[in-house]
Every structure is written in C-alpha cells, then in structure tokens.
GROMACS .gro file of C-alpha atoms in nm:
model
  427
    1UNK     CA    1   0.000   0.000   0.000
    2UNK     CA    2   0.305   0.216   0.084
    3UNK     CA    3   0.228   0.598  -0.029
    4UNK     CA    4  -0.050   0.569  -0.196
    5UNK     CA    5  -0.254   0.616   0.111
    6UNK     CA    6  -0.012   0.965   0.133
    7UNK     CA    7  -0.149   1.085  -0.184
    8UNK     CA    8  -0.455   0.954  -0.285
    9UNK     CA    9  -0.760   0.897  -0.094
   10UNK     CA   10  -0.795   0.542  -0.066
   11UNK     CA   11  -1.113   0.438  -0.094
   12UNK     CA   12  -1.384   0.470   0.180
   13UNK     CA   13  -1.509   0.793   0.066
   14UNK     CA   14  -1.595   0.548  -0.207
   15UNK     CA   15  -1.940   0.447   0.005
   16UNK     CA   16  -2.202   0.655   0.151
   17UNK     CA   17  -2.090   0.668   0.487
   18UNK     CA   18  -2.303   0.841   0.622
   19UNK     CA   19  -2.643   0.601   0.610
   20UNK     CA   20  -2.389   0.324   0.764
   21UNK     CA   21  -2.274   0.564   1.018
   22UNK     CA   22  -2.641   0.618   1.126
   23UNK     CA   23  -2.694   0.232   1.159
   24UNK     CA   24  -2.347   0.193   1.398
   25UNK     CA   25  -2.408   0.474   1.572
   26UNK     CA   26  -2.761   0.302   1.630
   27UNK     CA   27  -2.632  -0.019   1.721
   28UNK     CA   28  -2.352   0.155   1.996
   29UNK     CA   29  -2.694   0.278   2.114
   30UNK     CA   30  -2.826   0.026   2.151
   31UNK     CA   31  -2.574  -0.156   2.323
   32UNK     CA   32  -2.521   0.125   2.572
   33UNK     CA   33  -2.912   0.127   2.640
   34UNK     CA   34  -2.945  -0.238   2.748
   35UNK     CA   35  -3.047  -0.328   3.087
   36UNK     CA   36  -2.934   0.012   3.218
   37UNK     CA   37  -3.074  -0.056   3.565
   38UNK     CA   38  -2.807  -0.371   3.556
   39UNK     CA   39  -2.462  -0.212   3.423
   40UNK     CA   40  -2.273   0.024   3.669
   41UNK     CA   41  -2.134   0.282   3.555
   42UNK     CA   42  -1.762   0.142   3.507
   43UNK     CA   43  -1.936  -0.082   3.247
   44UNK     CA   44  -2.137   0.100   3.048
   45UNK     CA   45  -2.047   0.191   2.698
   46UNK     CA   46  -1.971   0.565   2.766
   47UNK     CA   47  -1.686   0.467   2.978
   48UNK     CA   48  -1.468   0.478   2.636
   49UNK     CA   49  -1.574   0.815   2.605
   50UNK     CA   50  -1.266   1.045   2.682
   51UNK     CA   51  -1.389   1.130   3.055
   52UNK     CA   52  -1.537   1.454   3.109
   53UNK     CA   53  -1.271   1.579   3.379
   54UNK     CA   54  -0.973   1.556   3.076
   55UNK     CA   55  -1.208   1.750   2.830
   56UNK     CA   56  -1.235   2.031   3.078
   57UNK     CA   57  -0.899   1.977   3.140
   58UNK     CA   58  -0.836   2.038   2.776
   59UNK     CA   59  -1.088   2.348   2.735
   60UNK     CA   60  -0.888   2.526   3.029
   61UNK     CA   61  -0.513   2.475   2.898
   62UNK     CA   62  -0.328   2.755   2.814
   63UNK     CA   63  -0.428   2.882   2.430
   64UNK     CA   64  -0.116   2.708   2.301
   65UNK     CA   65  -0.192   2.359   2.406
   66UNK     CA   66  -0.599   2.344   2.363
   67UNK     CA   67  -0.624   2.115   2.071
   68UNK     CA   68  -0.405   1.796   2.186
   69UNK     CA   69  -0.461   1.502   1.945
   70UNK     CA   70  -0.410   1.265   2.218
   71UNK     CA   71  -0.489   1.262   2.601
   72UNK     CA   72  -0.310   1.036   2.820
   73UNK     CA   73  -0.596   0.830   3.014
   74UNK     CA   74  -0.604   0.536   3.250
   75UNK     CA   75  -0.667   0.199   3.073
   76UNK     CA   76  -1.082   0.172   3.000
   77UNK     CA   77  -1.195  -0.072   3.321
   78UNK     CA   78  -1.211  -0.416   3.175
   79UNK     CA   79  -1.577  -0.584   3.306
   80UNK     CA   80  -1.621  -0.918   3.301
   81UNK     CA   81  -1.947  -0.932   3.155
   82UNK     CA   82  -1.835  -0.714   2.835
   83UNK     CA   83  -1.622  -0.944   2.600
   84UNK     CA   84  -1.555  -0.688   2.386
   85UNK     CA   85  -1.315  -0.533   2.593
   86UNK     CA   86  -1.087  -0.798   2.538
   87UNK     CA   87  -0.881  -0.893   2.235
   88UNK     CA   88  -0.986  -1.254   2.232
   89UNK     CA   89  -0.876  -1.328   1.865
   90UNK     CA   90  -0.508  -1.337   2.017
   91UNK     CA   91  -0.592  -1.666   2.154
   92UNK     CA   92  -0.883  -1.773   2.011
   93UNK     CA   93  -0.940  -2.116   1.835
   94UNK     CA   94  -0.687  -2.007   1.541
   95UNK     CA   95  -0.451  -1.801   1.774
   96UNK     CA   96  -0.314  -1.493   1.618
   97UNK     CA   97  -0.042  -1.440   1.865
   98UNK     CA   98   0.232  -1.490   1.588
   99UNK     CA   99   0.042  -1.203   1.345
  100UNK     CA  100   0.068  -0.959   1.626
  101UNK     CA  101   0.480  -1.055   1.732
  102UNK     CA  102   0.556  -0.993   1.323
  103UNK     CA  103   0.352  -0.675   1.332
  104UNK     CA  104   0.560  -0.562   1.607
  105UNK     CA  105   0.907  -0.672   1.521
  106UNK     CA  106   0.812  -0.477   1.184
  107UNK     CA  107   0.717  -0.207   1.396
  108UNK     CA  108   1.055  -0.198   1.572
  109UNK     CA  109   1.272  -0.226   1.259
  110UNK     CA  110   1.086   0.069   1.144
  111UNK     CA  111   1.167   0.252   1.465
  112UNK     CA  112   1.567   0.191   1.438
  113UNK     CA  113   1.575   0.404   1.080
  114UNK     CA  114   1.662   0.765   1.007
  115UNK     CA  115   1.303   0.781   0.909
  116UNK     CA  116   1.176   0.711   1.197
  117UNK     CA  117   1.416   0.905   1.348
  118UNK     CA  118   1.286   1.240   1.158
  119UNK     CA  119   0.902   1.159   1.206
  120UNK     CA  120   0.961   1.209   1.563
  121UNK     CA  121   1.184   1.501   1.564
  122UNK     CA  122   0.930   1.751   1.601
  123UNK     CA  123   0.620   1.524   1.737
  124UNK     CA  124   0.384   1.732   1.843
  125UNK     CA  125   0.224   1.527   2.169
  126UNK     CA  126   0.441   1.576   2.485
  127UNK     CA  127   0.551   1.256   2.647
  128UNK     CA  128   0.558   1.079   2.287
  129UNK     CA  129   0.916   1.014   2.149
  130UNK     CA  130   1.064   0.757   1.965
  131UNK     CA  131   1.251   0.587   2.221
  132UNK     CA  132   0.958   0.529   2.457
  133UNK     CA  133   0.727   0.427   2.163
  134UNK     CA  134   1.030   0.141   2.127
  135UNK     CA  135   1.086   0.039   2.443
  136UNK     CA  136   0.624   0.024   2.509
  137UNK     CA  137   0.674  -0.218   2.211
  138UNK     CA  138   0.905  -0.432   2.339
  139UNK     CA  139   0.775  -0.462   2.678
  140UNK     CA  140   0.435  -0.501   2.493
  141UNK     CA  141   0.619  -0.800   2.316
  142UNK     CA  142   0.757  -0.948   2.671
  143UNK     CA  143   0.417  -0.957   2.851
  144UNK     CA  144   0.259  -1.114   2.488
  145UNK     CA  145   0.509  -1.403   2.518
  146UNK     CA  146   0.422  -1.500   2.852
  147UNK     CA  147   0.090  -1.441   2.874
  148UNK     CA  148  -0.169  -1.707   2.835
  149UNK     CA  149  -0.531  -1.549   2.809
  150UNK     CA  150  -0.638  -1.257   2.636
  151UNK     CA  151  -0.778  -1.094   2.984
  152UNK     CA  152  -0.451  -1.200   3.163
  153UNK     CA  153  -0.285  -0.968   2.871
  154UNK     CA  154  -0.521  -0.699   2.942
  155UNK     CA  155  -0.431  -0.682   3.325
  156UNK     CA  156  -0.062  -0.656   3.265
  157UNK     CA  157  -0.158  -0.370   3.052
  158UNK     CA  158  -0.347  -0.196   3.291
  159UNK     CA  159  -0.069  -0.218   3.550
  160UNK     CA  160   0.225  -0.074   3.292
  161UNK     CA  161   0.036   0.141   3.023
  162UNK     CA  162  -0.143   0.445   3.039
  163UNK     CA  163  -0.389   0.489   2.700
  164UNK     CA  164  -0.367   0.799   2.510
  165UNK     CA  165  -0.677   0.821   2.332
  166UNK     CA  166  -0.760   1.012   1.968
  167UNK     CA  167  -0.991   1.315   2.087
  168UNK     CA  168  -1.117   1.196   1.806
  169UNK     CA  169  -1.396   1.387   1.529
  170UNK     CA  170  -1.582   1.535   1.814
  171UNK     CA  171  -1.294   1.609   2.076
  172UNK     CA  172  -1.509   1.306   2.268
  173UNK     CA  173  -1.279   1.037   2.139
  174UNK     CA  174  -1.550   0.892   1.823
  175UNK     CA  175  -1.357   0.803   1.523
  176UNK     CA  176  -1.472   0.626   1.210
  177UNK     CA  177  -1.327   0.307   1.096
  178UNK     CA  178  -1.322   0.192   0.723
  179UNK     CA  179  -1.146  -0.119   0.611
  180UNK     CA  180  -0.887  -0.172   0.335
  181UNK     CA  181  -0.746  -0.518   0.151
  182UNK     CA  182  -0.540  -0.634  -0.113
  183UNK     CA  183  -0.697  -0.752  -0.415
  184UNK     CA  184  -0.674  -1.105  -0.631
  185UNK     CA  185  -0.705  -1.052  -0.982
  186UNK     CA  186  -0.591  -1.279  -1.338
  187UNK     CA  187  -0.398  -1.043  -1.535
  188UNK     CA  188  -0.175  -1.081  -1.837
  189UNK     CA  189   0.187  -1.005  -1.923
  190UNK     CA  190   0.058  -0.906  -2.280
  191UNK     CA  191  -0.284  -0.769  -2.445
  192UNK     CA  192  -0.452  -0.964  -2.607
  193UNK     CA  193  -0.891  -0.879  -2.685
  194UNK     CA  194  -0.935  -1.070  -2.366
  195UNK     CA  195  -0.679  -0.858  -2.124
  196UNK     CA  196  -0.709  -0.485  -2.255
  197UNK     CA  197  -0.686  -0.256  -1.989
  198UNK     CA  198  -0.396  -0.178  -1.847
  199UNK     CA  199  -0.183  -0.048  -1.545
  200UNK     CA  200   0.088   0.170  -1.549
  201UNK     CA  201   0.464   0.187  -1.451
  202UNK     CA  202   0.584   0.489  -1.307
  203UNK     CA  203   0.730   0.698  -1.570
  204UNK     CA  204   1.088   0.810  -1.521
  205UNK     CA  205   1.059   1.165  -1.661
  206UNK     CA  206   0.782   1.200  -1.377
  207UNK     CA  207   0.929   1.489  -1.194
  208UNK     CA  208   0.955   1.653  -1.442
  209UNK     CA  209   0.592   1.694  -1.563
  210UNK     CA  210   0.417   2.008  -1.543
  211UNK     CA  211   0.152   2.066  -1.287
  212UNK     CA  212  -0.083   2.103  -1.297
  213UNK     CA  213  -0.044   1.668  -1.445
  214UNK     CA  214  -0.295   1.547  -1.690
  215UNK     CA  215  -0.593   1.444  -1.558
  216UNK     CA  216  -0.732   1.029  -1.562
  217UNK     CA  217  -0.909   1.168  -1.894
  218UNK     CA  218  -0.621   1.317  -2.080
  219UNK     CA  219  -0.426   1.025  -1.928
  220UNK     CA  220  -0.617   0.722  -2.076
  221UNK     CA  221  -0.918   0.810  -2.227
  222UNK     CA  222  -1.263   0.800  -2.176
  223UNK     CA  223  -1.268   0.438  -2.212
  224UNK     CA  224  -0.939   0.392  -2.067
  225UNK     CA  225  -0.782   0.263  -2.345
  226UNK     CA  226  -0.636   0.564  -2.493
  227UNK     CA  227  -0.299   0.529  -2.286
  228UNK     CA  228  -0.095   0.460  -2.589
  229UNK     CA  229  -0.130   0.738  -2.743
  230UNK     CA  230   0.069   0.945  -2.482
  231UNK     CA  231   0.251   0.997  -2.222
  232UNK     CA  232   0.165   0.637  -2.057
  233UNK     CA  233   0.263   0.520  -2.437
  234UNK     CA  234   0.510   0.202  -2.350
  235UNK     CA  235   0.430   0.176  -1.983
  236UNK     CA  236   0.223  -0.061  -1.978
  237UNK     CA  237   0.285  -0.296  -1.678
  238UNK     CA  238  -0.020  -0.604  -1.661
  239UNK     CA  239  -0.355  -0.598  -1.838
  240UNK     CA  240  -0.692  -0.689  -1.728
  241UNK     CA  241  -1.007  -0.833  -1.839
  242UNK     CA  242  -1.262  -0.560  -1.676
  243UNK     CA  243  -1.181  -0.197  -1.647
  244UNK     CA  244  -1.287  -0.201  -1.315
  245UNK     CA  245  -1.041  -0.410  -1.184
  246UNK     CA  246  -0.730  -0.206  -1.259
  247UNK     CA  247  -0.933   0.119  -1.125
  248UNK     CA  248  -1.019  -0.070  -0.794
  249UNK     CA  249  -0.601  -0.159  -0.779
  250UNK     CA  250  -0.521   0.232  -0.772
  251UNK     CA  251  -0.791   0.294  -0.476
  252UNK     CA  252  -0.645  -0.021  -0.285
  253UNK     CA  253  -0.291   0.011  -0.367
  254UNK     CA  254  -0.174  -0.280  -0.432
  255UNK     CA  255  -0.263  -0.627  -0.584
  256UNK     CA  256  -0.201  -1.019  -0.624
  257UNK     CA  257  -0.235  -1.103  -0.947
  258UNK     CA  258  -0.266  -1.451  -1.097
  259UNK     CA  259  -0.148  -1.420  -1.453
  260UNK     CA  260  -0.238  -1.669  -1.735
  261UNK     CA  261   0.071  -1.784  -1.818
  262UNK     CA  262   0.030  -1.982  -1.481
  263UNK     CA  263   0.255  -1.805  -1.247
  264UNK     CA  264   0.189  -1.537  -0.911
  265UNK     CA  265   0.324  -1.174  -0.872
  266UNK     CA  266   0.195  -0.872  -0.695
  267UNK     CA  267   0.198  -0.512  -0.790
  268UNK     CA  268   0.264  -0.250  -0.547
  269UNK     CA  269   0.220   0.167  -0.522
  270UNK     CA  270   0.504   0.340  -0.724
  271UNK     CA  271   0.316   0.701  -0.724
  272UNK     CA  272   0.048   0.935  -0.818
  273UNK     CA  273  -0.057   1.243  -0.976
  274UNK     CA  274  -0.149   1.553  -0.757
  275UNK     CA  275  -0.518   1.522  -0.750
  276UNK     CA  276  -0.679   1.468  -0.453
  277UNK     CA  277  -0.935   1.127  -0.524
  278UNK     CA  278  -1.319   1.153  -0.588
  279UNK     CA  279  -1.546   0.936  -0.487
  280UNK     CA  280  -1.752   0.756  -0.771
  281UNK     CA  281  -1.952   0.612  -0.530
  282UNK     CA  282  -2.011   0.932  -0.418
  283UNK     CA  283  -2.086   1.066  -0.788
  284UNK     CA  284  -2.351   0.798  -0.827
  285UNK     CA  285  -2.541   0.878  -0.523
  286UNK     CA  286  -2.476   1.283  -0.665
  287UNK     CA  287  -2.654   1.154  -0.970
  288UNK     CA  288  -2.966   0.987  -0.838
  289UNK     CA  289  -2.835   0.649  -0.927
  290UNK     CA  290  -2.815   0.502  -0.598
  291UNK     CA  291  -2.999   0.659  -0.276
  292UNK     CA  292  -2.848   0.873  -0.013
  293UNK     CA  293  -2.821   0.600   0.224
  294UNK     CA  294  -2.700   0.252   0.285
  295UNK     CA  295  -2.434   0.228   0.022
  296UNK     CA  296  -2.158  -0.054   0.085
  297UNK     CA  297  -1.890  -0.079  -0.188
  298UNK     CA  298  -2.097  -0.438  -0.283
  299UNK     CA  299  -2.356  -0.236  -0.414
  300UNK     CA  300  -2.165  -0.022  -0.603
  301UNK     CA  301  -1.956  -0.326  -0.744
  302UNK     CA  302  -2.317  -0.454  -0.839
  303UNK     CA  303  -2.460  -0.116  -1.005
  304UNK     CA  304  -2.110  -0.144  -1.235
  305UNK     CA  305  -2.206  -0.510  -1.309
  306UNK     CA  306  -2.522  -0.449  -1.423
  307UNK     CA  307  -2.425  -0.086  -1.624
  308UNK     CA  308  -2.075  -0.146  -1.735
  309UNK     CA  309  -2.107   0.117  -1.999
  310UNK     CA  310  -2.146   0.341  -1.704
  311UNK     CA  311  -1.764   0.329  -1.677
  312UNK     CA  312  -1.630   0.512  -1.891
  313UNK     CA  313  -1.832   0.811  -1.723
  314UNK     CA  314  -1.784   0.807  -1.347
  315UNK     CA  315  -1.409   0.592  -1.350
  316UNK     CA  316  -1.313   0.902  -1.594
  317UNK     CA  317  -1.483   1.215  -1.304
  318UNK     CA  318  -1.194   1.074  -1.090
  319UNK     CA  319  -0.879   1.311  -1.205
  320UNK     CA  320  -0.634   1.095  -0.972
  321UNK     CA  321  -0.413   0.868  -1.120
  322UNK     CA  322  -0.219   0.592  -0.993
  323UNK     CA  323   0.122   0.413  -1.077
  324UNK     CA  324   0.232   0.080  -0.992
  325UNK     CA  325   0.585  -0.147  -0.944
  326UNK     CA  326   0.572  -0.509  -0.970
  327UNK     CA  327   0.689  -0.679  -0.634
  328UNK     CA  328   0.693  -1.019  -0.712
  329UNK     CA  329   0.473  -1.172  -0.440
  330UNK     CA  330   0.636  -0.950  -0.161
  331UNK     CA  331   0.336  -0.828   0.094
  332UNK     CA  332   0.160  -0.462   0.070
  333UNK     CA  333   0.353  -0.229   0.219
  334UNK     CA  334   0.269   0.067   0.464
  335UNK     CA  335   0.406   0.438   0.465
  336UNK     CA  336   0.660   0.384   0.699
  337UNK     CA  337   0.805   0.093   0.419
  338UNK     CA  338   0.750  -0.222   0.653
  339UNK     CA  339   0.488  -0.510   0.530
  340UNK     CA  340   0.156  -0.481   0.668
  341UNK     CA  341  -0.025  -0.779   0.808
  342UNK     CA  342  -0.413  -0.844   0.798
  343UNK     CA  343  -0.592  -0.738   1.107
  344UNK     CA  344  -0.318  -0.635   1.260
  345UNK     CA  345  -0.224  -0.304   1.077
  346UNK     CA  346  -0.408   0.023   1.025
  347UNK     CA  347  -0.391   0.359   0.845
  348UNK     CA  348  -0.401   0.719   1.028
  349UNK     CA  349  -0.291   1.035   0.938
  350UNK     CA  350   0.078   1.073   1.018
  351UNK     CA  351   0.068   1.470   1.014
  352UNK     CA  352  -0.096   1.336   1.394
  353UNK     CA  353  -0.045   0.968   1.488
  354UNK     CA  354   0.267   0.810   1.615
  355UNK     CA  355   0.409   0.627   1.327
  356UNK     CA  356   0.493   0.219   1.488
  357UNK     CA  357   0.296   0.296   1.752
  358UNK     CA  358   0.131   0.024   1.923
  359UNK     CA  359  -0.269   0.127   1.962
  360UNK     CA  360  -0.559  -0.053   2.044
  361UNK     CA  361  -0.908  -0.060   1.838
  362UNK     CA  362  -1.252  -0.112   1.958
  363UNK     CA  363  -1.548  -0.096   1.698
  364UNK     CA  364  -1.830  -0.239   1.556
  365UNK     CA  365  -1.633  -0.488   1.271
  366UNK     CA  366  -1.803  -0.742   0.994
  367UNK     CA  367  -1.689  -1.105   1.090
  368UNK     CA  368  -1.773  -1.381   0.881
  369UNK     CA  369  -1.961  -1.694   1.124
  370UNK     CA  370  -1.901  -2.009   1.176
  371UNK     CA  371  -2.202  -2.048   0.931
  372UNK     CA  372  -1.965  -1.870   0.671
  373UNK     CA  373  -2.240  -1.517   0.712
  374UNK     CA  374  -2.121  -1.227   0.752
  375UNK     CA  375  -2.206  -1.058   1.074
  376UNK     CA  376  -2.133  -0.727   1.256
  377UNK     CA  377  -1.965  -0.739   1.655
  378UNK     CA  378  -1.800  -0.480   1.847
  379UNK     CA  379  -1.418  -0.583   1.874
  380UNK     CA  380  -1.123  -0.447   2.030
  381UNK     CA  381  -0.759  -0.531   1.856
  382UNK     CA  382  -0.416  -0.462   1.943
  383UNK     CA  383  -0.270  -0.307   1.620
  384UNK     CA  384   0.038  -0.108   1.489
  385UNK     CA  385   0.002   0.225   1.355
  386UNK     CA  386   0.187   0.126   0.981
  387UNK     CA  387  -0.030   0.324   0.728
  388UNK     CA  388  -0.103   0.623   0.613
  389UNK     CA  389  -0.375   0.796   0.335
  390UNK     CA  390  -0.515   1.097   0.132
  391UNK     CA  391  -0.905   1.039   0.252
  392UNK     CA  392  -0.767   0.927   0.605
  393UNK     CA  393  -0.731   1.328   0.761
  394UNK     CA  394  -0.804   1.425   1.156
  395UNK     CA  395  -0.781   1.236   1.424
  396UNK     CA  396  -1.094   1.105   1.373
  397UNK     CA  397  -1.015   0.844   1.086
  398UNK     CA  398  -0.871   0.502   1.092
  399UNK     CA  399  -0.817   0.241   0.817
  400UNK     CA  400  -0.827  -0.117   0.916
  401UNK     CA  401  -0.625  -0.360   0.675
  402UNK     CA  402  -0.826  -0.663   0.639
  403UNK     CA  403  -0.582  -0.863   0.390
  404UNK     CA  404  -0.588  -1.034   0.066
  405UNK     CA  405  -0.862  -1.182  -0.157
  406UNK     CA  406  -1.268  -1.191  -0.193
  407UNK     CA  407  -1.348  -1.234   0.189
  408UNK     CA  408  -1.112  -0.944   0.327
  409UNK     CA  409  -1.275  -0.714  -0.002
  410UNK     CA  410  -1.608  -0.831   0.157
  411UNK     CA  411  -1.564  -0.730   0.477
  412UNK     CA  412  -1.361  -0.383   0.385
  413UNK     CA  413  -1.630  -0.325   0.188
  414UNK     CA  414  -1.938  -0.328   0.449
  415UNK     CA  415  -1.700  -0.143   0.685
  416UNK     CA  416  -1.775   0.197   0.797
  417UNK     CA  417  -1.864   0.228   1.164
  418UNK     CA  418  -1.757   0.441   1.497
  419UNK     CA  419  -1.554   0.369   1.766
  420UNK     CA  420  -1.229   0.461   1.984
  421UNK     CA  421  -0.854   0.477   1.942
  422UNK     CA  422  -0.590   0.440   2.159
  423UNK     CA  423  -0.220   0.450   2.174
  424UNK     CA  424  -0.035   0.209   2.428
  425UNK     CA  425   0.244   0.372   2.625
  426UNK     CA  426   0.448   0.275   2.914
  427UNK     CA  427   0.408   0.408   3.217
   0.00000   0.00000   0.00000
C-alpha cells in the first residue's frame, strides 16, 4: 500500500458513509441502552468516552496547548461481563499471537531508521518520542510471550500502560473506521482482446511533468484505453479483463495477481498524480443512481455489473491517477516501508499519529460466522500504527487492513462504523 494512502484517498469515501454511520451509531446505542438498571457505571459503553474531567482539562489549557490530538488516560476498566473489551482473537481457536509478534518486530525495525528518526523530531504530543514508543513495544512484546489469556494480557496492561486516546472527530474520542485489503485478480503479461486494460509503470521523466499533471481523462481516455497514445505510451505494466479491476487496484494500492501464463506476482504503489481522489460512489449517489443511504462498496460493485457502460463516465470524473511497481509476491507495504499484516495493521494520518505505535481498536467490525455469514460485533484489537492515506485526515479516521482476496474485499467493503482509538504507552 506504501504511499499511496499519502497521496490519494484510498477508498472509503468510495461508500455513503453516512447512512452506515447512522446504523453503527444506532447499534452503539443500543448496546449502551441495554439493561441500564443492571450495568454500573464502570461498564457502560460511555466509559470509552474520553472522561469529562480531561475534556475540561483540555478546554482550560493555556491557548497554546488546547487542541491535543491525544490525552493520556487510565486503561478503559475491563468488566467481566463485556467481551468486547478484550482482544480474544489473540488466543482464540486459530490463535493470532504470531500475526501480532511480526507486526511488532516490523514495527521496531521501522523505529531503528533515520526515518523514523525524523518523524519524531518535532512530534507534536508531549511525552511521545521515539525511544519510549520502542521500548512500550518491546515490553508489549515481553508480557505477549508470557501471557496465556487474552484478559490475563489486558491486566498486565493496565498495570504498565497508560492509553492515550484520539480526541477523536468530536474532541469526545469517536472516530470512524473503514477497512482496506489487497486484491486477487488474473492479469496478463501481454494484451490480447481478452486482457485490454492496463496499469501503469511509473514513468521516469515524472518529476519533471508540469503541474498542474494530466488528468485520468487526458491520461487514458474515456474508455481507458487511450494510454498509448501518450505519455503512458510504452508503460504498460499487466492488463486486465474488466476496467474495473485495474481502477479498484489504484484505490487499494496494491494487488495479487494470478497471470495466465500460470505463475503469481503482486503489484505494489510506485506514485500518483497531484489530484486529490473523488469518490464515484459518491458521484452515483450525486446523480440519483443510488440513494443517499445505505451504500456498501458491494452495491456499487453490483450497479457497475449491471451498467458497465457506465464506466467510462464516473471511473473518468476521478482526475487521480495511480502508478504501480511489480513486487513479485512481496506483501503490501505501509508508509513507513514495513509489510503490513491483515488485522493487525491500520492507516491514520501521520501529520498526527505516532508512526509504529502500538494502539488498540474497539469498533463495531463485519466477521464472517461459523455459518460462513457475515455478521457485525463490536471488537477491540491490538494493532500497529503502519499506514497512512489521502481520505484518512483528523484524528478522527482510521483504516483497518483486512488482507488479501474476496473475503477481506467483503468485509472492507461493508465497513464503515464508529468507535475509539488508543495508543499504548508505558508508564
């Protein structure tokens, strides 16, 4: 995924988030309305609210220091009856302990470079610098060794950590969580009719282009086959079979592809053109072609299936454009240039959020049953901050990275939903 989550806009804005919004802010409602008369205070959903005493702590700091991004907190009381306080999937019936040590050790090699070494220079939260961001990791990755329960993991946290939560997109500590993945598509080395539409290498003169660049149009054409004719003329990288599918590779990133000659590569971010992304999704809804609410990307996917011709009018409405290196079957990669791994990395604006950082997510999130449905639960996750994107601004965004293939596009597709996030610091 590596910059293209800088430049571009990834994706997300490609729904109509706000209908699904409405319908997670309805079910945290919900949640936080059952048997009142039962839950105590300490267990009630509002406790991962940032509590009031910090926000007037906040409102009363000097003029300087009243917009903090983060505000150090206590760890959120863990009750017993609420599950979802706990990051069960660590040791669940397919543990995911080993996921969570690579994201880490990733995390840490990123935190020995001269990159990392810059992004923290000049961080603007008090109390979080590199080194201490390191050594929370690493006594994160102690206690995850020898700990055998995903609530015995959660104590030890409590005792060592202290939370800094996102104020979030109402200074209350809500954020919205989308989901990103890596597609699986066939390409071809070579056109042929079948495999026509292309994507593009970077070109090496790209520095030099004027700005403001060509636009998608001028780029490829309005039926996207028009590349050829000029400046994209001989850089050509893979072809596909549907013009969606290279269009949906720019918005993710990156790709798998499974090319007919028999053999596996992937196709990674190389760069961009300097226009911000725009929505289709959000063009279609614009244009009365789907309603205002309650748009997933599986319904867009569908409207495109059933209107193909339709194309070659919205793809063209997005002026971004999107260049690609082939990585032969290495894994996506993140801003900060380490692999990401599914579930287990996310994206946040790094003009804000500690790049490496170890944070912890808790949201409503699409899981797929053990009836092979998909269905929505609140979750919390211990993830590293590895990611970065265009439509991912404020401190009230997060991307999730679901993975490769169908089921991870499934679920990154259907989620849009708010929660909280936290970054894990020692003491």
């Amino acid at each position: 995924m590596k910059k293209i989550f800088s430049e571009l806009g990834k994706f997300h804005n490609f729904i109509a988030i706000s209908g699904l919004v409405v319908l997670s802010i309805s079910l945290l409602r919900m949640q936080s309305l059952a048997n009142p008369k039962l839950s105590p205070p300490e267990c009630r959903l509002k406790k991962w609210d940032i509590p009031v005493s910090l926000t007037n702590e906040k409102d009363n700091a000097p003029v300087q220091q009243q917009k903090p991004i983060l505000i150090p907190r206590t760890p959120v009381t863990c009750c017993q009856s609420d599950a979802s306080c706990l990051d069960e999937a660590i040791y669940g019936e397919i543990p995911d302990k080993k996921a969570l040590l690579t994201a880490i050790d990733r995390s840490l090699q990123y935190l020995q470079t001269k990159a990392a070494a810059n992004a923290y220079q000049n961080y603007q939260v008090s109390g979080i610098s590199r080194d201490r961001v390191s050594k929370s990791l690493q006594r994160f990755r102690e206690i995850l060794l020898k700990t055998n329960s995903s609530k015995e993991l959660y104590q030890a946290i409590e005792k060592e950590f202290v939370y800094y939560q996102s104020v979030g997109k109402d200074n209350k500590g809500a954020v919205l969580f989308t989901a990103y993945y890596e597609p699986l598509y066939t390409a071809s080395r070579v056109p042929t009719t079948e495999y026509r539409y292309p994507v593009y290498r970077l070109p090496p003169d790209f520095n030099s282009w004027a700005k403001p660049h060509p636009t998608r149009l001028q780029l490829e054409g309005v039926d996207g086959l028009q590349g050829a004719k000029g400046k994209l003329r001989g850089l050509e990288l893979f072809w596909f079979r549907d013009r969606l599918e290279p269009y949906m590779i720019q918005i993710q990133g990156s790709a798998k592809l499974q090319l007919t000659d028999g053999t596996q590569t992937s196709i990674g971010y190389a760069g961009n053109t300097a226009y911000n992304y725009q929505s289709i999704g959000r063009e279609l809804i614009n244009d009365g072609k789907l309603p205002q609410q309650g748009v997933t990307m599986p319904i867009i996917l569908d409207y495109f299936q059933k209107h193909p011709q339709e194309l070659d009018i919205y793809i063209p409405r997005d002026r971004s454009f999107v260049f690609f290196q082939e990585n032969h079957g290495e894994p996506a990669q993140g801003s900060i240039n380490v692999p990401l791994t599914a579930e287990r990395s996310i994206a946040t604006d790094k003009s804000l959020m500690p790049p490496g950082a170890l944070a912890l997510i808790r949201a409503p999130f699409p899981l797929v049953n053990s009836t092979g449905n998909m269905e929505q639960r609140i979750i919390s996750r211990y993830v590293l901050d590895q990611d970065t994107g265009g439509a991912i601004k404020g401190a009230g965004r997060v991307d999730y990275f679901l993975g490769t293939g169908k089921i991870a596009g499934d679920r990154a597709g259907v989620t849009v939903s708010n929660g909280q996030l936290f970054y894990l610091l020692l003491k």
